mmCIF file of C-alpha atoms and ligand atoms in Angstrom:
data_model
loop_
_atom_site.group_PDB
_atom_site.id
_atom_site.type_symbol
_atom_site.label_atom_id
_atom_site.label_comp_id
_atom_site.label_asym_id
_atom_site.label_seq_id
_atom_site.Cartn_x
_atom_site.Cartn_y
_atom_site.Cartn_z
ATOM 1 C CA UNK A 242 3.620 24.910 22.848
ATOM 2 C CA UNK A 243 5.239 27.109 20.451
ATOM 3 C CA UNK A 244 6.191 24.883 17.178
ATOM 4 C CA UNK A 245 3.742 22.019 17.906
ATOM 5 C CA UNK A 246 1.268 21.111 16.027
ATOM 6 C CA UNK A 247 -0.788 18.550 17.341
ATOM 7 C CA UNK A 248 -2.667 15.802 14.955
ATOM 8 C CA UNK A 249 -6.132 14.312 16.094
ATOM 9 C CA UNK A 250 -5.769 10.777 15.080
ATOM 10 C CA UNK A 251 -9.007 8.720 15.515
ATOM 11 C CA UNK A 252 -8.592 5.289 17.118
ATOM 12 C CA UNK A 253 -8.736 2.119 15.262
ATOM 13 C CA UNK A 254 -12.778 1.720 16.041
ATOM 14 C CA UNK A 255 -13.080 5.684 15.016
ATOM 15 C CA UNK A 256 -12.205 4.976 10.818
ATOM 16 C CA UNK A 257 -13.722 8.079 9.739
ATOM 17 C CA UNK A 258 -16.054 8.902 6.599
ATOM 18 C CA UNK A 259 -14.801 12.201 7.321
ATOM 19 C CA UNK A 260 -11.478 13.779 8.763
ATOM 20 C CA UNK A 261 -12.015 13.941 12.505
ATOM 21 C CA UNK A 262 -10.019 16.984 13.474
ATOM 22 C CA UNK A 263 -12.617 19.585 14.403
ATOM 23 C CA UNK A 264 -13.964 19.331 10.462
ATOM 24 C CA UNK A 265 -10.550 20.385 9.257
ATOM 25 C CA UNK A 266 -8.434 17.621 7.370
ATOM 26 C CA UNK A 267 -5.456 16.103 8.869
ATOM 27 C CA UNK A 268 -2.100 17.443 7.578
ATOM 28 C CA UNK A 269 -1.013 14.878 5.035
ATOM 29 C CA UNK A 270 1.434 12.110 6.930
ATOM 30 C CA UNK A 271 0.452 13.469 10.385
ATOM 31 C CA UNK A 272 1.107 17.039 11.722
ATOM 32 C CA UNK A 273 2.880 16.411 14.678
ATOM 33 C CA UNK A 274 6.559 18.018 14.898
ATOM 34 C CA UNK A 275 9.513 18.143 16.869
ATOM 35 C CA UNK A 276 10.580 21.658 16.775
ATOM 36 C CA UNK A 277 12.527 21.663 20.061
ATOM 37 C CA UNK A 278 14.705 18.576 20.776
ATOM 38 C CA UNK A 279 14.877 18.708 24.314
ATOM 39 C CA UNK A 280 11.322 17.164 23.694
ATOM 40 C CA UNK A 281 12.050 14.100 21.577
ATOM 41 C CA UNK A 282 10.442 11.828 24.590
ATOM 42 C CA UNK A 283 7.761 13.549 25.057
ATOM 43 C CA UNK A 284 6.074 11.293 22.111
ATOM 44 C CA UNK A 285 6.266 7.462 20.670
ATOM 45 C CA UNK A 286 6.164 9.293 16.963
ATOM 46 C CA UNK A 287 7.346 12.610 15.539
ATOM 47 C CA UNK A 288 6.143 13.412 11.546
ATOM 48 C CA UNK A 289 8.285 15.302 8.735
ATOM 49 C CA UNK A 290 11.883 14.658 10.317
ATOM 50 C CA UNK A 291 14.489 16.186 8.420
ATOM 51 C CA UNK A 292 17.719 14.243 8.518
ATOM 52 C CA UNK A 293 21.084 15.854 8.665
ATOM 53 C CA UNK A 294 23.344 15.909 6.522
ATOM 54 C CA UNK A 295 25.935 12.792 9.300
ATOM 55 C CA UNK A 296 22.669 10.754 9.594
ATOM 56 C CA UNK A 297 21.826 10.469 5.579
ATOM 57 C CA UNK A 298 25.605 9.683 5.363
ATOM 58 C CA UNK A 299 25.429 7.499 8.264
ATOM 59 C CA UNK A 300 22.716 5.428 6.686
ATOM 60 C CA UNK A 301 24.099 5.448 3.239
ATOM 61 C CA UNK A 302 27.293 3.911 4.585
ATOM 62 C CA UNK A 303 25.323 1.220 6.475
ATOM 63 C CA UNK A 304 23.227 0.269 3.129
ATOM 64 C CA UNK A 305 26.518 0.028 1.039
ATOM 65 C CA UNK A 306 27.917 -1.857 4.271
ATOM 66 C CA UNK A 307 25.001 -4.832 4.058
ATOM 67 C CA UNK A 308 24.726 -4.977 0.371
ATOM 68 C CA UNK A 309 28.336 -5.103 -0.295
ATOM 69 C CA UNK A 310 27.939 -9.332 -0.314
ATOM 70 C CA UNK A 311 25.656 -10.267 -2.738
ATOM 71 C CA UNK A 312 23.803 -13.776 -2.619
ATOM 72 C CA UNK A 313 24.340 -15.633 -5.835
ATOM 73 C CA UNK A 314 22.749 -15.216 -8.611
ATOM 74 C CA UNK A 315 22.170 -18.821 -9.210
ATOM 75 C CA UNK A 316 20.603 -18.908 -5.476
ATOM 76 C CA UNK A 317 18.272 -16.158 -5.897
ATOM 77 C CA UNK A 318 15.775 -17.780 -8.987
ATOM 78 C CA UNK A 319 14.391 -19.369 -5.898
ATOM 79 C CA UNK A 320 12.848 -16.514 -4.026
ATOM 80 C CA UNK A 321 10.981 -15.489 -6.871
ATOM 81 C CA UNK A 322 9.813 -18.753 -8.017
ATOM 82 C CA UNK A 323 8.428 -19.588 -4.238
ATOM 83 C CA UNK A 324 7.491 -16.438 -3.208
ATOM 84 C CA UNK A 325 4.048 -17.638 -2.397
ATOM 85 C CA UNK A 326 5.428 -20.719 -0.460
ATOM 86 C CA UNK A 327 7.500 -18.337 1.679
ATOM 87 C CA UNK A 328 4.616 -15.815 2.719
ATOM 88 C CA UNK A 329 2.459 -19.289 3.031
ATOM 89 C CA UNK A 330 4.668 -19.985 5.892
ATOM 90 C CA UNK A 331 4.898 -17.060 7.504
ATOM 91 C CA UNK A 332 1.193 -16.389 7.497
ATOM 92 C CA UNK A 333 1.450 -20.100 8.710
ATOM 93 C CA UNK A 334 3.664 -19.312 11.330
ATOM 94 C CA UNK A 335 1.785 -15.480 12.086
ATOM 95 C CA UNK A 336 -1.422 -15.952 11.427
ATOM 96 C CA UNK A 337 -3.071 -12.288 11.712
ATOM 97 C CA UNK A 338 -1.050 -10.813 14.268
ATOM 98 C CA UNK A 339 2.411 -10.131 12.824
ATOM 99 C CA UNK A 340 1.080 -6.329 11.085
ATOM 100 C CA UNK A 341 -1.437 -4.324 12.587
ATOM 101 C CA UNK A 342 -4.337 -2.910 11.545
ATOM 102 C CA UNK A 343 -3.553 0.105 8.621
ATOM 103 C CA UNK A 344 -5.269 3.127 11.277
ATOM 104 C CA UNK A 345 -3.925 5.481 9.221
ATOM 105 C CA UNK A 346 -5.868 4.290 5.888
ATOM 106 C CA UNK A 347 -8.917 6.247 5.457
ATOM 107 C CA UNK A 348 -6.972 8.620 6.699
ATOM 108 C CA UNK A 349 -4.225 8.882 4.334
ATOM 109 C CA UNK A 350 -6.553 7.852 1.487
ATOM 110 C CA UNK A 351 -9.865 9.143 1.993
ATOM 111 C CA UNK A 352 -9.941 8.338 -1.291
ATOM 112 C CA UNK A 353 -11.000 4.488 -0.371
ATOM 113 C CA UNK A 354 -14.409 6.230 0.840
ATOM 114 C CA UNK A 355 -17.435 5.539 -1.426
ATOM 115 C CA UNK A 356 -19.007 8.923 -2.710
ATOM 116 C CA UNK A 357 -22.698 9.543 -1.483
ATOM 117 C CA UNK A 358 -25.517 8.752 -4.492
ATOM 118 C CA UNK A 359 -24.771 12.469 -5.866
ATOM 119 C CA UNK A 360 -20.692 11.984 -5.900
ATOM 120 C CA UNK A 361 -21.444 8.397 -7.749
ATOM 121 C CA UNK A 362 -23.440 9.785 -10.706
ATOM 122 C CA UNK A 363 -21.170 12.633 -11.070
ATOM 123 C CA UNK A 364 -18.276 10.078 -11.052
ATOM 124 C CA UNK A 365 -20.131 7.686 -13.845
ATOM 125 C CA UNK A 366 -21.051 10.804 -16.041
ATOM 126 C CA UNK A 367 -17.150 11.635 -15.695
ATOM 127 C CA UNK A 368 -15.882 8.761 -16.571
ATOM 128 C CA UNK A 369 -18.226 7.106 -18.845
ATOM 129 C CA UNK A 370 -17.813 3.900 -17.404
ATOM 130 C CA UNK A 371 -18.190 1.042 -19.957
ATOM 131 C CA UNK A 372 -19.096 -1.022 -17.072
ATOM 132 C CA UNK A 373 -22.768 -1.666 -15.472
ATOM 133 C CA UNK A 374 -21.721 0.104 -12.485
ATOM 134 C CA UNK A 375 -24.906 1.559 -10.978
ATOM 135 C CA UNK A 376 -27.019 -0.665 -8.498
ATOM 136 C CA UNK A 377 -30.060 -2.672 -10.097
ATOM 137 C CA UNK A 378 -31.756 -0.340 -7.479
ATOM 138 C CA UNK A 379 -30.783 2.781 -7.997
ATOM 139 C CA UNK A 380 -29.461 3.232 -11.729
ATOM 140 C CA UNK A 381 -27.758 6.279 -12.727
ATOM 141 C CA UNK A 382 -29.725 7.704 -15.281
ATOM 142 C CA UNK A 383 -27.689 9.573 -17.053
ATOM 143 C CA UNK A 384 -24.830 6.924 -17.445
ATOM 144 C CA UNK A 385 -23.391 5.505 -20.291
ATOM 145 C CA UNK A 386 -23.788 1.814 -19.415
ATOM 146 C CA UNK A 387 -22.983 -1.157 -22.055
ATOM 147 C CA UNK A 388 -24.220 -4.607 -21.503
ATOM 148 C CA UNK A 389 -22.306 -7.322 -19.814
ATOM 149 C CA UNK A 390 -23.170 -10.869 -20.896
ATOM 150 C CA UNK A 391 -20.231 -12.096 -18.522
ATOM 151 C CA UNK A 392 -21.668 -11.997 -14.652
ATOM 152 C CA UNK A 393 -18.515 -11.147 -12.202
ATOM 153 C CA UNK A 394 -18.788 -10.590 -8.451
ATOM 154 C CA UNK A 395 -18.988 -6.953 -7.551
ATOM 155 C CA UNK A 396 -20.907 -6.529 -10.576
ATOM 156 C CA UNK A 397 -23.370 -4.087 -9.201
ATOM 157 C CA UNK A 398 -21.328 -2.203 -7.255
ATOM 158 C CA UNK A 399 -21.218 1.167 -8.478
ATOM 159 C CA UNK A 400 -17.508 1.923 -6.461
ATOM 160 C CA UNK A 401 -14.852 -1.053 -6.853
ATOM 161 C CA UNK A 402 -11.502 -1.274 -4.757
ATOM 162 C CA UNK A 403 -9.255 -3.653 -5.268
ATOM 163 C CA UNK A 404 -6.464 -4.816 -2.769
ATOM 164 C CA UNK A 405 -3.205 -6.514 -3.887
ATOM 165 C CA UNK A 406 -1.280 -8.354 -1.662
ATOM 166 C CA UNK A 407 -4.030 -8.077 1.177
ATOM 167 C CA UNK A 408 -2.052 -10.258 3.158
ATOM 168 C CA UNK A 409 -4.521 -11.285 6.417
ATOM 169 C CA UNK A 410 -6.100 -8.368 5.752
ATOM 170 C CA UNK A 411 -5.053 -5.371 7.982
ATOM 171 C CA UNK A 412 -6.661 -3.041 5.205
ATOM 172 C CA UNK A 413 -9.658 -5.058 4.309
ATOM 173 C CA UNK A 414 -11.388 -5.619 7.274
ATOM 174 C CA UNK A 415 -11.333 -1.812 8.190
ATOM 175 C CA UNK A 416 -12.554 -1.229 4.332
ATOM 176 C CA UNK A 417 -15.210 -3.496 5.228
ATOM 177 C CA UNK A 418 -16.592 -1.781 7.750
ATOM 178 C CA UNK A 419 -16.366 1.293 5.934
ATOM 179 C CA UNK A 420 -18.021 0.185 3.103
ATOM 180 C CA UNK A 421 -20.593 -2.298 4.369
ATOM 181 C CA UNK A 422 -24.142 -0.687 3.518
ATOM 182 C CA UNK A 423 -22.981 1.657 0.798
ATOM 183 C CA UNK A 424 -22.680 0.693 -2.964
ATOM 184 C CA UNK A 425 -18.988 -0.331 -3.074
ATOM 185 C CA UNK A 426 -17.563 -3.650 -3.626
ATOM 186 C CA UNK A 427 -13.858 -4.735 -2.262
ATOM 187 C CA UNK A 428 -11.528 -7.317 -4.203
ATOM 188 C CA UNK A 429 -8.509 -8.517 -2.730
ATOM 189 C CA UNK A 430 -6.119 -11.042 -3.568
ATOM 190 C CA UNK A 431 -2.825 -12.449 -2.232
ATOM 191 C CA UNK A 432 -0.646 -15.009 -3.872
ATOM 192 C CA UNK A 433 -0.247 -16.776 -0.600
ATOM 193 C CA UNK A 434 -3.264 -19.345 -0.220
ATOM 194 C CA UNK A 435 -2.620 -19.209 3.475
ATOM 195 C CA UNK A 436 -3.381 -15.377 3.803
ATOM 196 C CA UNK A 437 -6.199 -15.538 2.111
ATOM 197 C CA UNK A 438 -7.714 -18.465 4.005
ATOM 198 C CA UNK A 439 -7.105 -16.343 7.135
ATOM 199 C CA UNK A 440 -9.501 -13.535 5.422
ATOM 200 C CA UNK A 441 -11.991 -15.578 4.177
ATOM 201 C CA UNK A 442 -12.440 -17.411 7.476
ATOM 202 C CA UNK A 443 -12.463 -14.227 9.339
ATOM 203 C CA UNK A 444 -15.906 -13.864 11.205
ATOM 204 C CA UNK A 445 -16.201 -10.402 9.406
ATOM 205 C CA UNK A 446 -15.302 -11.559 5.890
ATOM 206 C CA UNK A 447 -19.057 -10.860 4.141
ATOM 207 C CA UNK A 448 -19.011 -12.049 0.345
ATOM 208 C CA UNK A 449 -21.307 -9.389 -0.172
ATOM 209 C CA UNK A 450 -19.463 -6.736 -0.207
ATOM 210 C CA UNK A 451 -15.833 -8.426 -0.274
ATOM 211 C CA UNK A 452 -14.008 -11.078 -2.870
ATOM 212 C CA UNK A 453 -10.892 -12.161 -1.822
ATOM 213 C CA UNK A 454 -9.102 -14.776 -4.213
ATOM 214 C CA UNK A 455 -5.343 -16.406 -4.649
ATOM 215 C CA UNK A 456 -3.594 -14.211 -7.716
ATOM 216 C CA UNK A 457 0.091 -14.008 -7.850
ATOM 217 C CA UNK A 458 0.486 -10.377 -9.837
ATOM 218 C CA UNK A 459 3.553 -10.897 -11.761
ATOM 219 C CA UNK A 460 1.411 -13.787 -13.433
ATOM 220 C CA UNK A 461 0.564 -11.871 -16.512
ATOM 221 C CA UNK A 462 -0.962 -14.777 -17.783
ATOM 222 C CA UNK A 463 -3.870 -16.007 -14.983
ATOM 223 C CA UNK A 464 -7.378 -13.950 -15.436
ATOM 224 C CA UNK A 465 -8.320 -11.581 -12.596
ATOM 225 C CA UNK A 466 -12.270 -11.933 -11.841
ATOM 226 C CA UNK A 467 -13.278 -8.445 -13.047
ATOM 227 C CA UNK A 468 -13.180 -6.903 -16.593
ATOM 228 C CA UNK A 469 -10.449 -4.055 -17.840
ATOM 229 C CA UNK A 470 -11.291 -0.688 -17.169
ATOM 230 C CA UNK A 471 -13.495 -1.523 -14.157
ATOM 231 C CA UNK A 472 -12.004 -0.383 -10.634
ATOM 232 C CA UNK A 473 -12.284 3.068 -9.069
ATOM 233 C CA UNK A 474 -9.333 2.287 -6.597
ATOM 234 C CA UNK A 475 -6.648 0.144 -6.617
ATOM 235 C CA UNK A 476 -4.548 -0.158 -3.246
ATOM 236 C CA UNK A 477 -1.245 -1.308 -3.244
ATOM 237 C CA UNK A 478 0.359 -0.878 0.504
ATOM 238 C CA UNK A 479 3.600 -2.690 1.109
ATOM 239 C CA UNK A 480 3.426 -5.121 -1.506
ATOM 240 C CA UNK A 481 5.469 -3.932 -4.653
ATOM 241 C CA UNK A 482 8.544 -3.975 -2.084
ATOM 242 C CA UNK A 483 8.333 -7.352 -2.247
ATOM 243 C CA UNK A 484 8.678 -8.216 -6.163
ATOM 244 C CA UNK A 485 11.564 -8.472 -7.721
ATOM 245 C CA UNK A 486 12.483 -4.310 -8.462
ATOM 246 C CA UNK A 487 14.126 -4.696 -11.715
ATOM 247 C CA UNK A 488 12.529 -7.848 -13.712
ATOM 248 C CA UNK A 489 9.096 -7.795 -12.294
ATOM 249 C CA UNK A 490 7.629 -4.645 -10.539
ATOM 250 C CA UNK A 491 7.017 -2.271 -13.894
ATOM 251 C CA UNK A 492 5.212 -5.163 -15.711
ATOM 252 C CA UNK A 493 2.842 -5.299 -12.535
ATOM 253 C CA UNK A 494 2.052 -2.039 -12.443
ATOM 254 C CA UNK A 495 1.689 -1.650 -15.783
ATOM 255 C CA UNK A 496 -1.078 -4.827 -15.265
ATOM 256 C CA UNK A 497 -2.925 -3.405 -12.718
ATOM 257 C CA UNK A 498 -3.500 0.030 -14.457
ATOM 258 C CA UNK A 499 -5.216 -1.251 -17.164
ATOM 259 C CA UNK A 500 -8.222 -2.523 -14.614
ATOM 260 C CA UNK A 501 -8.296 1.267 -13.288
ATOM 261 C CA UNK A 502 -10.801 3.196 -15.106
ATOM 262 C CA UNK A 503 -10.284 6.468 -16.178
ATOM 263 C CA UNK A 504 -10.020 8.481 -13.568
ATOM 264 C CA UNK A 505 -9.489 5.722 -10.978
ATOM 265 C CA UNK A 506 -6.308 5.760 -8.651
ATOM 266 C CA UNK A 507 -3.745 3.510 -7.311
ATOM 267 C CA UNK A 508 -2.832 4.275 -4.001
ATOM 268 C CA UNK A 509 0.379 3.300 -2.437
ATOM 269 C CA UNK A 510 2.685 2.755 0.827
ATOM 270 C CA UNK A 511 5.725 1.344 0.981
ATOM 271 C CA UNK A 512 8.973 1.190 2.772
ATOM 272 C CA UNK A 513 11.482 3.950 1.681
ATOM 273 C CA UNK A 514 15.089 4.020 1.080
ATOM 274 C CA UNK A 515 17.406 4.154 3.937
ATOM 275 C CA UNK A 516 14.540 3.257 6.472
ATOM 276 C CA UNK A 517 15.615 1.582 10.007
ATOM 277 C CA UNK A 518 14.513 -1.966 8.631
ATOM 278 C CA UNK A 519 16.569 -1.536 5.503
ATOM 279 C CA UNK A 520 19.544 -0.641 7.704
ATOM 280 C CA UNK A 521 19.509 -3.271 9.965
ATOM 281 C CA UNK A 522 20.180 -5.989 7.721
ATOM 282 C CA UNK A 523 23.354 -7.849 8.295
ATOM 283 C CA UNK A 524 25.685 -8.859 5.439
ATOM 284 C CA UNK A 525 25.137 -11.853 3.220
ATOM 285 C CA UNK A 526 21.094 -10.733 2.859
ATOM 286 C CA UNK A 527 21.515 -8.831 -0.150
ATOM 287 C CA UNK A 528 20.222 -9.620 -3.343
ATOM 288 C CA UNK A 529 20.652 -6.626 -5.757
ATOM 289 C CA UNK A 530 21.234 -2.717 -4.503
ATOM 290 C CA UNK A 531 18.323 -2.358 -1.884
ATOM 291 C CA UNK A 532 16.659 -5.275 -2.328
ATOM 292 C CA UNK A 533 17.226 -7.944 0.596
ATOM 293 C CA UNK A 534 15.906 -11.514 1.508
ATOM 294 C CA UNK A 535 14.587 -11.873 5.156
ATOM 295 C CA UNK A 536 15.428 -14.974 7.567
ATOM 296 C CA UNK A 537 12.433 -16.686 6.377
ATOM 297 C CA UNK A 538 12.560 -16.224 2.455
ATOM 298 C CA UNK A 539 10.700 -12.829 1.794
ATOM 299 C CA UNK A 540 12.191 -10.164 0.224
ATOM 300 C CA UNK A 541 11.919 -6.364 0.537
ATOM 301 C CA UNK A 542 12.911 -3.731 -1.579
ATOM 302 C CA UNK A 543 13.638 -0.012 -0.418
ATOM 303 C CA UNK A 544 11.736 2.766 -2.703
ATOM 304 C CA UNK A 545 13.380 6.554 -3.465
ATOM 305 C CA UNK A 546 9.941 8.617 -4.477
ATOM 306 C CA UNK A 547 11.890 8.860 -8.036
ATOM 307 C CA UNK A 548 11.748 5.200 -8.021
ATOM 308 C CA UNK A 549 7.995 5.538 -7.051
ATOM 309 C CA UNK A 550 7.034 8.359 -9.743
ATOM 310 C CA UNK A 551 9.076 6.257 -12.937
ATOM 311 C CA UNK A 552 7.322 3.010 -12.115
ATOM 312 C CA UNK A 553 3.112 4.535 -11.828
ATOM 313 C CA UNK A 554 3.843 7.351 -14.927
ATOM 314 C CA UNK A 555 5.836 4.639 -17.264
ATOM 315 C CA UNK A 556 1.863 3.332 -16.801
ATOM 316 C CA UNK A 557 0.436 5.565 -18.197
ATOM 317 C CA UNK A 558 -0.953 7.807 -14.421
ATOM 318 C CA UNK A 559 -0.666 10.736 -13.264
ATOM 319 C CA UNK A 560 1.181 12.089 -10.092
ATOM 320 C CA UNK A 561 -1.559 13.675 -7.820
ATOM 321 C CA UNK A 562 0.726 12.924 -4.660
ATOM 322 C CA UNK A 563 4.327 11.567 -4.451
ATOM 323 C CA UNK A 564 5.742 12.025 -0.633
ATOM 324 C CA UNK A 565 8.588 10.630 1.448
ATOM 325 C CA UNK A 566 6.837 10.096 4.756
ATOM 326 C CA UNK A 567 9.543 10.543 7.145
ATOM 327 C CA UNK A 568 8.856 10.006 10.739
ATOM 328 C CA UNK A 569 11.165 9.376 14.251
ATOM 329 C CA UNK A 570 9.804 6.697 16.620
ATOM 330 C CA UNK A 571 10.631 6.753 19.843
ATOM 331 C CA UNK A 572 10.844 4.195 22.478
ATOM 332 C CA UNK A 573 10.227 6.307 25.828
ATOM 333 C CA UNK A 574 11.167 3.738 27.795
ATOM 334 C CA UNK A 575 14.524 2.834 26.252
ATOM 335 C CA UNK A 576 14.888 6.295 25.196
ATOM 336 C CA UNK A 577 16.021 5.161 21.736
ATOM 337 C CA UNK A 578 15.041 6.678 18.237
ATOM 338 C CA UNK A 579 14.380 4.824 15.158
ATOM 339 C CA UNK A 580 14.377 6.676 11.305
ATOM 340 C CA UNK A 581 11.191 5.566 9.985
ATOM 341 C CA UNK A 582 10.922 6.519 5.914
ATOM 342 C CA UNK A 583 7.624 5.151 3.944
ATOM 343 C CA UNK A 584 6.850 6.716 0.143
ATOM 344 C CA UNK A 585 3.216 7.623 0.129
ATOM 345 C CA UNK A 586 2.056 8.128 -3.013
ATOM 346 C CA UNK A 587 -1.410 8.005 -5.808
ATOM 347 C CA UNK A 588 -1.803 8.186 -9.083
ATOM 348 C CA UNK A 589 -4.883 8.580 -11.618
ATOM 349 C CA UNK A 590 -5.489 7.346 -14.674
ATOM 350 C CA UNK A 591 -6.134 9.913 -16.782
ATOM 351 C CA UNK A 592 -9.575 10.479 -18.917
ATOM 352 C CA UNK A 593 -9.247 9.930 -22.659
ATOM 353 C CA UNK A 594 -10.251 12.889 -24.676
ATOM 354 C CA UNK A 595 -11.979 12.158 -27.460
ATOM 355 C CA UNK A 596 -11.843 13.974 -31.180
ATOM 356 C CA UNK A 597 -15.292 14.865 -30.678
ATOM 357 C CA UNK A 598 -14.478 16.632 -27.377
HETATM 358 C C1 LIG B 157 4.521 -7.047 3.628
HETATM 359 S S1 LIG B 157 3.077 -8.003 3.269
HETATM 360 C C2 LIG B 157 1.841 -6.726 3.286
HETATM 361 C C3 LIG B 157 0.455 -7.253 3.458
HETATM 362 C C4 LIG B 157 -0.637 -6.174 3.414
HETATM 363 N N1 LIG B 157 -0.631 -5.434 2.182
HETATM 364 C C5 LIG B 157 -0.486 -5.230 4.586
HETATM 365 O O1 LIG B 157 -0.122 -4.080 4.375
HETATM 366 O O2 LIG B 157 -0.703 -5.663 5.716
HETATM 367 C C6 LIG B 157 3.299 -8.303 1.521
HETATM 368 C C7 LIG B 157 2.172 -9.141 0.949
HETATM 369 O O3 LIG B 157 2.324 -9.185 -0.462
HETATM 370 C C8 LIG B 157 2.029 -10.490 -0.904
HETATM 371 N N2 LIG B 157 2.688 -10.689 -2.208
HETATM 372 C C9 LIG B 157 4.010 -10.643 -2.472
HETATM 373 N N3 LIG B 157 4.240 -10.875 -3.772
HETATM 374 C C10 LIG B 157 3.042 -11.077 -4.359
HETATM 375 C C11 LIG B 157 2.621 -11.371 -5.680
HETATM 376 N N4 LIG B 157 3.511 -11.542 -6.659
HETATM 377 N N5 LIG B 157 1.296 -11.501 -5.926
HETATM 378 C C12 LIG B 157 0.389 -11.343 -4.920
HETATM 379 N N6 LIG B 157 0.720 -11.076 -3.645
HETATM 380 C C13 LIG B 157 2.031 -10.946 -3.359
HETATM 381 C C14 LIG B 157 2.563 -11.391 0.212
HETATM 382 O O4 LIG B 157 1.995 -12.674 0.215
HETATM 383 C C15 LIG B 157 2.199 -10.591 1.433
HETATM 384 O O5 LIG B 157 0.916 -10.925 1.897
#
């Protein structure tokens, strides 16, 4: 067993408050590698692949090979301007089942877990929340709190995550269950009506604990239901991928942070350059350099972790993880392999110092 390192990886039903391996944490991105390749199908997933030097130049050939055609630029206003009615259809068309359930969440970012009582007050006194974040029940005495006159959902809550581009929800109904009973509130919003119909009729979609709502997040314009300065989290898993890289994705960003307080974190997943999806795109599906359309009208950009870093720091955040999650999957049966490359990344906002400090 020399070389292997094995990862205990809970089970969907198993989210832990905790890392479950023997009280230790995971390795970040998984622990489990392929030191001998004579055992490549001995597993459906390998972590940390290093790629040779042929297969990066291999897959940088095929990239410049399906972008060399670019659709016109007088034909691509369109995917931006119905971007909603194109995810509308396929959550039409998918309903819940076309991703699955985020296992790896809590996981990756135990950071979504709501601190005990203790870990809250220490977190208020940190950050000197403007907002009434501590419960009616339980206040935290020692918290700067200011008056609200405006009521918003999640008011109370004295931990708010928001979700962007929840889709049907393969990360909120997992947060749910997390949450459900502690002192944290969930927002989520999609800017396909469809999706978030399909979470809002869900049998474990609770308003008490959860506010999902139709937003489109290049919309600079259109209020979001909670004030500035007011989330703890911010989650943003393969959605920036699909807004427009170069006109739209820095002004979003830029957005969101401004609801993080200080000290809150955006945590993000995405699809990473020269990943087997990027790849297998055929010719005539390209819109700019890494950026394609799909069949049905979506579009997907590819990240480098450069990429990643310039977008969350030109907010304003700071780096506490930027990594290129690359993994092998194998098909045992087929005996094939498939390049799998995700950025996985989170960034704070950072706390203000005042002159008095
Ligand atoms: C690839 S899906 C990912 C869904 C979900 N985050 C997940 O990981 O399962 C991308 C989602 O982003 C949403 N989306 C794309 N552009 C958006 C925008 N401008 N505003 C809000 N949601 C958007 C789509 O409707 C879709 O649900």
């Amino acid at each position: 067993m020399r070389g292997f390192l094995r990862l205990t990886v809970c089970a969907v039903s198993c989210i832990p408050r905790r890392p479950c391996s023997g009280g230790r944490p995971p390795a970040p991105l998984g622990g489990r590698i392929l030191s001998n390749p004579d055992h490549i199908f001995q597993h459906n997933t390998w972590d940390h692949v290093q790629w040779t030097e042929e297969e990066t130049e291999k897959a940088r050939q095929k990239a410049e090979e399906n972008s060399k055609e670019k659709i016109p630029v007088e034909e691509q206003s369109k995917y931006d301007r119905e971007g909603h009615k194109y995810w509308d259809r396929f959550y039409e068309m998918h309903q819940r089942k076309f991703f699955k359930n985020r296992n790896w969440l809590l996981i990756e970012f135990p950071e979504l877990l709501p601190p005990d009582d203790a870990g809250m007050c220490r977190l208020e006194q940190e950050q000197g929340s403007g907002v009434d974040s501590c419960s009616e029940q339980q206040p935290c005495a020692s918290s700067k709190l200011t008056s609200h006159t405006n009521a918003f959902p999640g008011q109370h809550a004295a931990f708010r995550i928001l979700e962007v581009g929840c889709g049907a929800g393969n990360s909120v109904f997992p947060i749910i269950s997390t949450i459900r009973g502690s002192k944290a509130f969930l927002y989520c919003c999609d800017f396909s009506s469809r999706a978030i119909e399909l979470i809002q009729e869900h049998p474990d979609y609770d308003p008490a604990v959860c506010h999902a709502f139709v937003q489109d997040i290049c919309d600079t314009t259109s209020p979001f239901p909670f004030p500035p300065e007011s989330l703890d989290i911010i989650l943003v898993v393969f959605v920036l991928s699909a807004i427009h890289p170069a006109r739209r994705a820095q002004d979003v960003v830029k957005g969101l942070a401004g609801f993080l307080k200080q000290g809150g974190v955006m945590l993000f997943k995405d699809y990473g350059r020269y990943d087997l999806s990027q790849l297998r795109f055929k010719k005539g599906q390209c819109l700019s350099e890494n950026f394609y359309t799909r069949q049905d009208g979506t579009c997907v950009y590819f990240f480098t972790k450069d990429e990643v870093h310039h977008l969350f720091s030109n907010a304003g955040l700071e780096e506490l993880q930027n990594l290129e999650d690359r993994r092998l999957q194998v098909n045992r049966g087929k005996k094939v392999v498939m390049h799998r490359v995700w950025i996985q990344s989170k960034y704070r906002k950072p706390y203000l110092i005042s002159a008095a400090d």
